[in-house]
Coordinates of C-alpha atoms in Angstrom, one line a residue:
M1 CA 87.1 91.4 109.6
S2 CA 84.2 92.9 107.6
F3 CA 83.1 96.4 107.5
V4 CA 79.9 98.2 106.4
L5 CA 80.4 99.9 103.0
D6 CA 78.4 103.0 102.1
C7 CA 77.7 104.5 98.7
S8 CA 80.1 107.4 99.2
M9 CA 83.1 105.1 99.7
T10 CA 82.0 102.9 96.8
M11 CA 82.0 105.8 94.5
A12 CA 85.4 106.9 95.6
W13 CA 86.6 103.4 94.5
I14 CA 85.2 103.6 91.0
L15 CA 85.0 107.3 90.0
P16 CA 88.5 108.5 89.1
D17 CA 88.1 112.0 90.5
E18 CA 87.1 110.8 94.0
S19 CA 89.9 108.3 94.7
T20 CA 92.5 109.0 97.5
P21 CA 95.3 106.9 98.8
R22 CA 93.2 106.1 101.9
T23 CA 90.2 105.0 99.8
V24 CA 92.4 102.8 97.6
Q25 CA 94.0 101.3 100.7
L26 CA 90.6 100.4 102.1
R27 CA 89.4 98.9 98.7
D28 CA 92.6 96.9 98.5
S29 CA 91.9 95.5 102.0
L30 CA 89.0 93.6 100.5
I31 CA 91.5 90.9 99.6
E32 CA 91.2 89.9 103.3
R33 CA 87.9 91.5 104.2
T34 CA 84.3 91.7 103.1
G35 CA 82.2 94.8 102.5
V36 CA 78.7 94.5 104.0
V37 CA 75.9 96.7 102.5
P38 CA 72.2 97.3 103.2
G39 CA 69.7 96.2 100.6
L40 CA 69.3 99.8 99.3
W41 CA 73.0 100.0 98.3
P42 CA 72.6 98.9 94.7
V43 CA 69.8 101.5 94.2
E44 CA 72.0 104.2 95.7
V45 CA 74.9 103.2 93.5
A46 CA 72.8 103.2 90.4
S47 CA 71.4 106.7 91.3
V48 CA 74.9 108.1 91.7
L49 CA 76.0 106.7 88.4
L50 CA 73.0 108.3 86.7
V51 CA 73.6 111.7 88.4
A52 CA 77.3 111.5 87.5
T53 CA 76.3 110.9 83.9
R54 CA 73.8 113.8 83.9
R55 CA 76.4 116.1 85.3
G56 CA 79.0 115.1 82.7
R57 CA 81.4 113.4 85.1
I58 CA 81.1 110.1 83.3
E59 CA 79.6 108.8 80.1
E60 CA 76.9 106.2 79.9
R61 CA 79.3 103.8 78.1
M62 CA 81.2 103.6 81.4
W63 CA 78.3 102.1 83.3
S64 CA 78.9 98.5 82.3
P65 CA 82.7 98.5 83.2
L66 CA 82.0 100.3 86.5
V67 CA 79.2 97.9 87.4
R68 CA 81.5 94.9 86.6
Q69 CA 84.2 96.5 88.7
I70 CA 81.8 96.8 91.7
G71 CA 80.5 93.3 91.0
S72 CA 84.0 91.8 91.3
L73 CA 84.3 93.1 94.9
P74 CA 83.5 90.8 97.9
I75 CA 80.4 92.5 99.0
E76 CA 77.6 90.9 101.0
T77 CA 74.1 92.4 100.9
D78 CA 72.3 92.3 104.3
S79 CA 68.8 90.9 104.1
E80 CA 67.3 92.7 107.0
T81 CA 67.5 96.3 105.7
G82 CA 63.8 96.4 104.8
R83 CA 62.6 95.0 108.1
R84 CA 64.8 97.5 110.0
A85 CA 63.9 100.6 108.0
L86 CA 60.6 101.3 109.7
T87 CA 62.0 100.6 113.2
D88 CA 65.7 100.9 114.1
A89 CA 66.8 102.9 111.0
L90 CA 63.9 105.4 111.4
L91 CA 64.8 106.0 115.0
L92 CA 68.5 106.4 114.3
A93 CA 67.6 108.9 111.5
H94 CA 65.5 110.9 113.8
E95 CA 68.0 110.8 116.7
H96 CA 71.0 111.7 114.6
V97 CA 69.3 114.0 112.0
L98 CA 70.2 111.7 109.1
S99 CA 68.2 110.6 106.1
V100 CA 66.8 107.1 106.5
Y101 CA 69.0 106.0 103.7
D102 CA 72.1 107.0 105.7
A103 CA 70.7 105.6 108.9
T104 CA 70.4 102.2 107.3
Y105 CA 74.2 102.1 107.1
L106 CA 74.5 103.2 110.7
E107 CA 71.9 100.6 111.8
L108 CA 73.8 97.9 110.0
A109 CA 77.1 98.8 111.5
I110 CA 75.6 98.9 115.0
R111 CA 73.7 95.6 114.6
R112 CA 76.6 93.7 113.2
R113 CA 79.2 95.5 115.4
L114 CA 81.3 96.5 112.4
P115 CA 83.2 99.6 111.4
L116 CA 81.6 101.9 108.8
A117 CA 83.5 102.9 105.7
T118 CA 82.1 106.3 104.6
L119 CA 83.2 109.7 103.3
D120 CA 79.9 111.3 104.3
G121 CA 80.5 113.9 107.0
E122 CA 77.1 113.8 108.7
L123 CA 77.1 110.0 108.7
T124 CA 80.7 110.0 110.1
A125 CA 79.7 112.3 113.0
A126 CA 76.6 110.2 113.7
A127 CA 78.5 107.0 113.7
R128 CA 81.1 108.4 116.1
R129 CA 78.4 109.6 118.4
A130 CA 76.9 106.1 118.4
G131 CA 80.3 104.5 119.2
V132 CA 80.9 103.1 115.7
E133 CA 84.4 103.0 114.3
V134 CA 84.7 105.0 111.1
L135 CA 87.0 104.0 108.2
G136 CA 87.6 106.6 105.6

């Protein structure tokens, strides 16, 4: 079974100071599962890598190995994110007081009827209110 993968969980998989036994277990489950991400996910991941570098958490030389590590994972990018951003995601963002970015993950989980892998507290709460299973 697949699951929707958000940026916070992705970063826990690749940034050494964010990993936990539970996040490692979920990452390892990708042997049998696929992570599904909205179209904005690569932009968010790149932004987090840049911020982590600016804050001294990682060095720029780590970008290529980290990107390769992410690229080796079975991740499917959903093609409908853009079409849903101005409709369903916007409504979910308003209803659950989320950013539209976070609401795209929730919209994807609802639309595909998949659990959501996130470490974001507000997104977790919104997903649970919407009846979406949360992994994380």
